Amino acid sequence: MADNYLLKIYDKFLKLPYGRQLFSWYSARRAPYFSTISPLITVLRPDHCEVAIKKRKLLQNHIGTMHVIAICNGLEMAMGFMCEASIPKNLRWIPKGMEVKYPAKAATDIRCVAKVAHDAWKPGDLSVEVKAYDLDDNIVIEGTITIWVSEKSKQVK
C-alpha cells in the first residue's frame, strides 16, 4: 500500500527533524479534539498504529491516574489513523461503536495500539482491536472499536 496518501505524508514528515512530533501535531490539528491529549504517533503502517500519550495533570482523574476517556481518545486516534493507512481505495469506513474494559489503573504514560488483520478489509462490520499499555507493558484498557466498511459510491461523469 505504498501509494496510500497518509503513509506518503507520514514518510515525508519522518524525513524532517522531529518528524514524528510535527506529523502528530499536524494530524491532531486536522481533527482538533485529538489535540486535547497532545498525542505522538509513534508507529503508522498498514493495519497497525501506535499513539503515545504523556501522563500530565490535565489528563488525570481524581485519583491521579490517566483518565479513561483521555486514553479512549488515544485509542480512537490510533484506530482512525490505522484505518486511513490501511483501507483499500475502493472502500470507506466510519466508526459505529467502542467497547472497552479497564483491567488496571493507568498510572504512567500510555501507549495506545490499534490493529486489524490485513485480510479483514471487506464491506460490513469490522472489529478493530485496541489496547492501551502502561510503561511496564501492562494492559490498562482493552477493547474493540467497531467500524462500518462500505464500498465507495461510483461517481457518475
mmCIF file of C-alpha atoms in Angstrom:
data_model
loop_
_atom_site.group_PDB
_atom_site.id
_atom_site.type_symbol
_atom_site.label_atom_id
_atom_site.label_comp_id
_atom_site.label_asym_id
_atom_site.label_seq_id
_atom_site.Cartn_x
_atom_site.Cartn_y
_atom_site.Cartn_z
ATOM 1 C CA MET A 1 0.000 0.000 0.000
ATOM 2 C CA ALA A 2 2.894 2.300 -0.848
ATOM 3 C CA ASP A 3 0.526 4.622 -2.703
ATOM 4 C CA ASN A 4 -1.578 5.349 0.380
ATOM 5 C CA TYR A 5 -1.919 9.132 0.800
ATOM 6 C CA LEU A 6 -1.499 9.101 4.586
ATOM 7 C CA LEU A 7 1.579 6.880 4.544
ATOM 8 C CA LYS A 8 3.114 9.176 1.897
ATOM 9 C CA ILE A 9 2.550 12.212 4.137
ATOM 10 C CA TYR A 10 3.909 10.329 7.173
ATOM 11 C CA ASP A 11 7.046 9.293 5.247
ATOM 12 C CA LYS A 12 7.641 12.919 4.184
ATOM 13 C CA PHE A 13 7.387 14.124 7.769
ATOM 14 C CA LEU A 14 9.714 11.374 9.020
ATOM 15 C CA LYS A 15 12.482 12.805 6.818
ATOM 16 C CA LEU A 16 12.366 16.076 8.787
ATOM 17 C CA PRO A 17 13.961 16.766 12.167
ATOM 18 C CA TYR A 18 11.324 15.981 14.805
ATOM 19 C CA GLY A 19 9.224 14.484 12.020
ATOM 20 C CA ARG A 20 7.035 12.310 14.273
ATOM 21 C CA GLN A 21 6.265 15.257 16.521
ATOM 22 C CA LEU A 22 5.477 17.511 13.554
ATOM 23 C CA PHE A 23 3.274 14.874 11.906
ATOM 24 C CA SER A 24 1.428 14.282 15.187
ATOM 25 C CA TRP A 25 0.902 17.999 15.738
ATOM 26 C CA TYR A 26 -0.262 18.494 12.138
ATOM 27 C CA SER A 27 -2.586 15.485 12.347
ATOM 28 C CA ALA A 28 -4.119 16.430 15.677
ATOM 29 C CA ARG A 29 -4.890 19.903 14.325
ATOM 30 C CA ARG A 30 -6.782 18.355 11.386
ATOM 31 C CA ALA A 31 -9.073 16.610 13.921
ATOM 32 C CA PRO A 32 -8.932 19.173 16.752
ATOM 33 C CA TYR A 33 -10.389 17.053 19.544
ATOM 34 C CA PHE A 34 -7.327 14.796 19.365
ATOM 35 C CA SER A 35 -5.109 17.747 20.257
ATOM 36 C CA THR A 36 -6.530 17.659 23.807
ATOM 37 C CA ILE A 37 -4.313 14.653 24.566
ATOM 38 C CA SER A 38 -1.151 16.011 22.845
ATOM 39 C CA PRO A 39 -0.639 12.705 21.020
ATOM 40 C CA LEU A 40 2.541 11.376 19.457
ATOM 41 C CA ILE A 41 2.037 8.915 16.602
ATOM 42 C CA THR A 42 4.999 6.587 17.087
ATOM 43 C CA VAL A 43 4.108 3.803 14.627
ATOM 44 C CA LEU A 44 1.992 4.024 11.487
ATOM 45 C CA ARG A 45 1.858 1.249 8.948
ATOM 46 C CA PRO A 46 -0.890 -0.681 7.200
ATOM 47 C CA ASP A 47 -3.131 -2.447 9.729
ATOM 48 C CA HIS A 48 -1.261 -1.048 12.770
ATOM 49 C CA CYS A 49 -0.917 2.302 14.554
ATOM 50 C CA GLU A 50 0.502 3.345 17.928
ATOM 51 C CA VAL A 51 -0.115 6.644 19.700
ATOM 52 C CA ALA A 52 1.755 7.742 22.827
ATOM 53 C CA ILE A 53 0.149 9.944 25.468
ATOM 54 C CA LYS A 54 2.173 11.561 28.254
ATOM 55 C CA LYS A 55 0.653 11.495 31.717
ATOM 56 C CA ARG A 56 0.105 15.062 32.795
ATOM 57 C CA LYS A 57 -2.161 16.870 35.236
ATOM 58 C CA LEU A 58 -4.676 17.922 32.576
ATOM 59 C CA LEU A 59 -5.369 14.256 31.698
ATOM 60 C CA GLN A 60 -5.606 12.878 35.244
ATOM 61 C CA ASN A 61 -8.686 11.887 37.181
ATOM 62 C CA HIS A 62 -9.427 12.476 40.873
ATOM 63 C CA ILE A 63 -7.082 9.650 41.991
ATOM 64 C CA GLY A 64 -4.114 10.860 39.946
ATOM 65 C CA THR A 65 -4.216 8.242 37.186
ATOM 66 C CA MET A 66 -4.814 8.858 33.491
ATOM 67 C CA HIS A 67 -8.482 9.500 32.815
ATOM 68 C CA VAL A 68 -10.034 6.648 30.859
ATOM 69 C CA ILE A 69 -11.706 8.995 28.382
ATOM 70 C CA ALA A 70 -8.348 10.573 27.513
ATOM 71 C CA ILE A 71 -6.991 7.085 26.836
ATOM 72 C CA CYS A 72 -10.078 6.202 24.769
ATOM 73 C CA ASN A 73 -9.384 9.352 22.743
ATOM 74 C CA GLY A 74 -5.879 7.986 22.045
ATOM 75 C CA LEU A 75 -7.301 4.588 21.123
ATOM 76 C CA GLU A 76 -9.778 6.192 18.735
ATOM 77 C CA MET A 77 -6.995 8.225 17.153
ATOM 78 C CA ALA A 78 -4.835 5.123 16.701
ATOM 79 C CA MET A 79 -7.806 3.316 15.141
ATOM 80 C CA GLY A 80 -8.593 6.181 12.776
ATOM 81 C CA PHE A 81 -5.044 6.562 11.535
ATOM 82 C CA MET A 82 -4.644 2.810 11.181
ATOM 83 C CA CYS A 83 -7.825 2.735 9.087
ATOM 84 C CA GLU A 84 -6.748 5.609 6.848
ATOM 85 C CA ALA A 85 -3.322 3.998 6.319
ATOM 86 C CA SER A 86 -4.837 0.602 5.520
ATOM 87 C CA ILE A 87 -8.215 0.671 3.824
ATOM 88 C CA PRO A 88 -8.307 -0.227 0.125
ATOM 89 C CA LYS A 89 -9.078 2.723 -2.175
ATOM 90 C CA ASN A 90 -12.479 1.343 -3.176
ATOM 91 C CA LEU A 91 -13.728 1.259 0.436
ATOM 92 C CA ARG A 92 -14.601 3.797 3.117
ATOM 93 C CA TRP A 93 -15.139 3.473 6.857
ATOM 94 C CA ILE A 94 -16.991 5.108 9.724
ATOM 95 C CA PRO A 95 -16.926 4.202 13.434
ATOM 96 C CA LYS A 96 -20.049 2.570 14.894
ATOM 97 C CA GLY A 97 -19.130 1.931 18.497
ATOM 98 C CA MET A 98 -16.493 1.307 21.113
ATOM 99 C CA GLU A 99 -16.449 -1.302 23.851
ATOM 100 C CA VAL A 100 -13.659 -1.218 26.433
ATOM 101 C CA LYS A 101 -12.643 -2.766 29.741
ATOM 102 C CA TYR A 102 -10.242 -1.310 32.282
ATOM 103 C CA PRO A 103 -8.168 -4.182 33.748
ATOM 104 C CA ALA A 104 -5.617 -1.939 35.518
ATOM 105 C CA LYS A 105 -5.007 1.633 36.663
ATOM 106 C CA ALA A 106 -3.170 3.854 34.215
ATOM 107 C CA ALA A 107 -0.508 5.423 36.432
ATOM 108 C CA THR A 108 2.122 6.201 33.756
ATOM 109 C CA ASP A 109 2.440 7.461 30.208
ATOM 110 C CA ILE A 110 0.300 5.375 27.847
ATOM 111 C CA ARG A 111 0.838 3.634 24.509
ATOM 112 C CA CYS A 112 -2.399 3.185 22.517
ATOM 113 C CA VAL A 113 -2.396 0.445 19.876
ATOM 114 C CA ALA A 114 -4.940 -0.312 17.158
ATOM 115 C CA LYS A 115 -4.566 -3.228 14.789
ATOM 116 C CA VAL A 116 -6.504 -5.429 12.435
ATOM 117 C CA ALA A 117 -5.724 -8.398 10.210
ATOM 118 C CA HIS A 118 -4.582 -7.393 6.718
ATOM 119 C CA ASP A 119 -7.286 -9.501 5.049
ATOM 120 C CA ALA A 120 -10.093 -8.016 7.172
ATOM 121 C CA TRP A 121 -10.917 -5.128 4.828
ATOM 122 C CA LYS A 122 -14.287 -6.161 3.419
ATOM 123 C CA PRO A 123 -17.680 -4.418 3.398
ATOM 124 C CA GLY A 124 -19.630 -4.841 6.640
ATOM 125 C CA ASP A 125 -18.791 -4.570 10.330
ATOM 126 C CA LEU A 126 -15.091 -4.735 11.162
ATOM 127 C CA SER A 127 -13.864 -5.130 14.731
ATOM 128 C CA VAL A 128 -10.626 -3.265 15.378
ATOM 129 C CA GLU A 129 -8.640 -4.494 18.382
ATOM 130 C CA VAL A 130 -7.497 -1.655 20.637
ATOM 131 C CA LYS A 131 -5.260 -1.849 23.702
ATOM 132 C CA ALA A 132 -3.593 0.720 25.914
ATOM 133 C CA TYR A 133 -0.379 -0.163 27.740
ATOM 134 C CA ASP A 134 1.467 1.498 30.599
ATOM 135 C CA LEU A 135 5.258 1.863 30.631
ATOM 136 C CA ASP A 136 5.634 -1.678 32.061
ATOM 137 C CA ASP A 137 3.573 -3.107 29.159
ATOM 138 C CA ASN A 138 0.603 -3.846 31.410
ATOM 139 C CA ILE A 139 -2.728 -3.545 29.618
ATOM 140 C CA VAL A 140 -4.722 -0.739 31.228
ATOM 141 C CA ILE A 141 -7.557 -0.658 28.671
ATOM 142 C CA GLU A 142 -8.545 -3.253 26.093
ATOM 143 C CA GLY A 143 -11.452 -3.471 23.753
ATOM 144 C CA THR A 144 -12.868 -3.197 20.293
ATOM 145 C CA ILE A 145 -13.882 -0.330 18.071
ATOM 146 C CA THR A 146 -16.432 -1.452 15.512
ATOM 147 C CA ILE A 147 -16.323 0.310 12.189
ATOM 148 C CA TRP A 148 -18.675 0.054 9.230
ATOM 149 C CA VAL A 149 -16.833 -0.591 5.971
ATOM 150 C CA SER A 150 -18.635 0.031 2.696
ATOM 151 C CA GLU A 151 -17.938 0.432 -0.994
ATOM 152 C CA LYS A 152 -17.380 3.999 -2.152
ATOM 153 C CA SER A 153 -20.212 5.161 -4.370
ATOM 154 C CA LYS A 154 -19.437 5.273 -8.064
ATOM 155 C CA GLN A 155 -19.177 8.836 -9.368
ATOM 156 C CA VAL A 156 -21.233 9.446 -12.487
ATOM 157 C CA LYS A 157 -19.455 11.660 -15.021
#
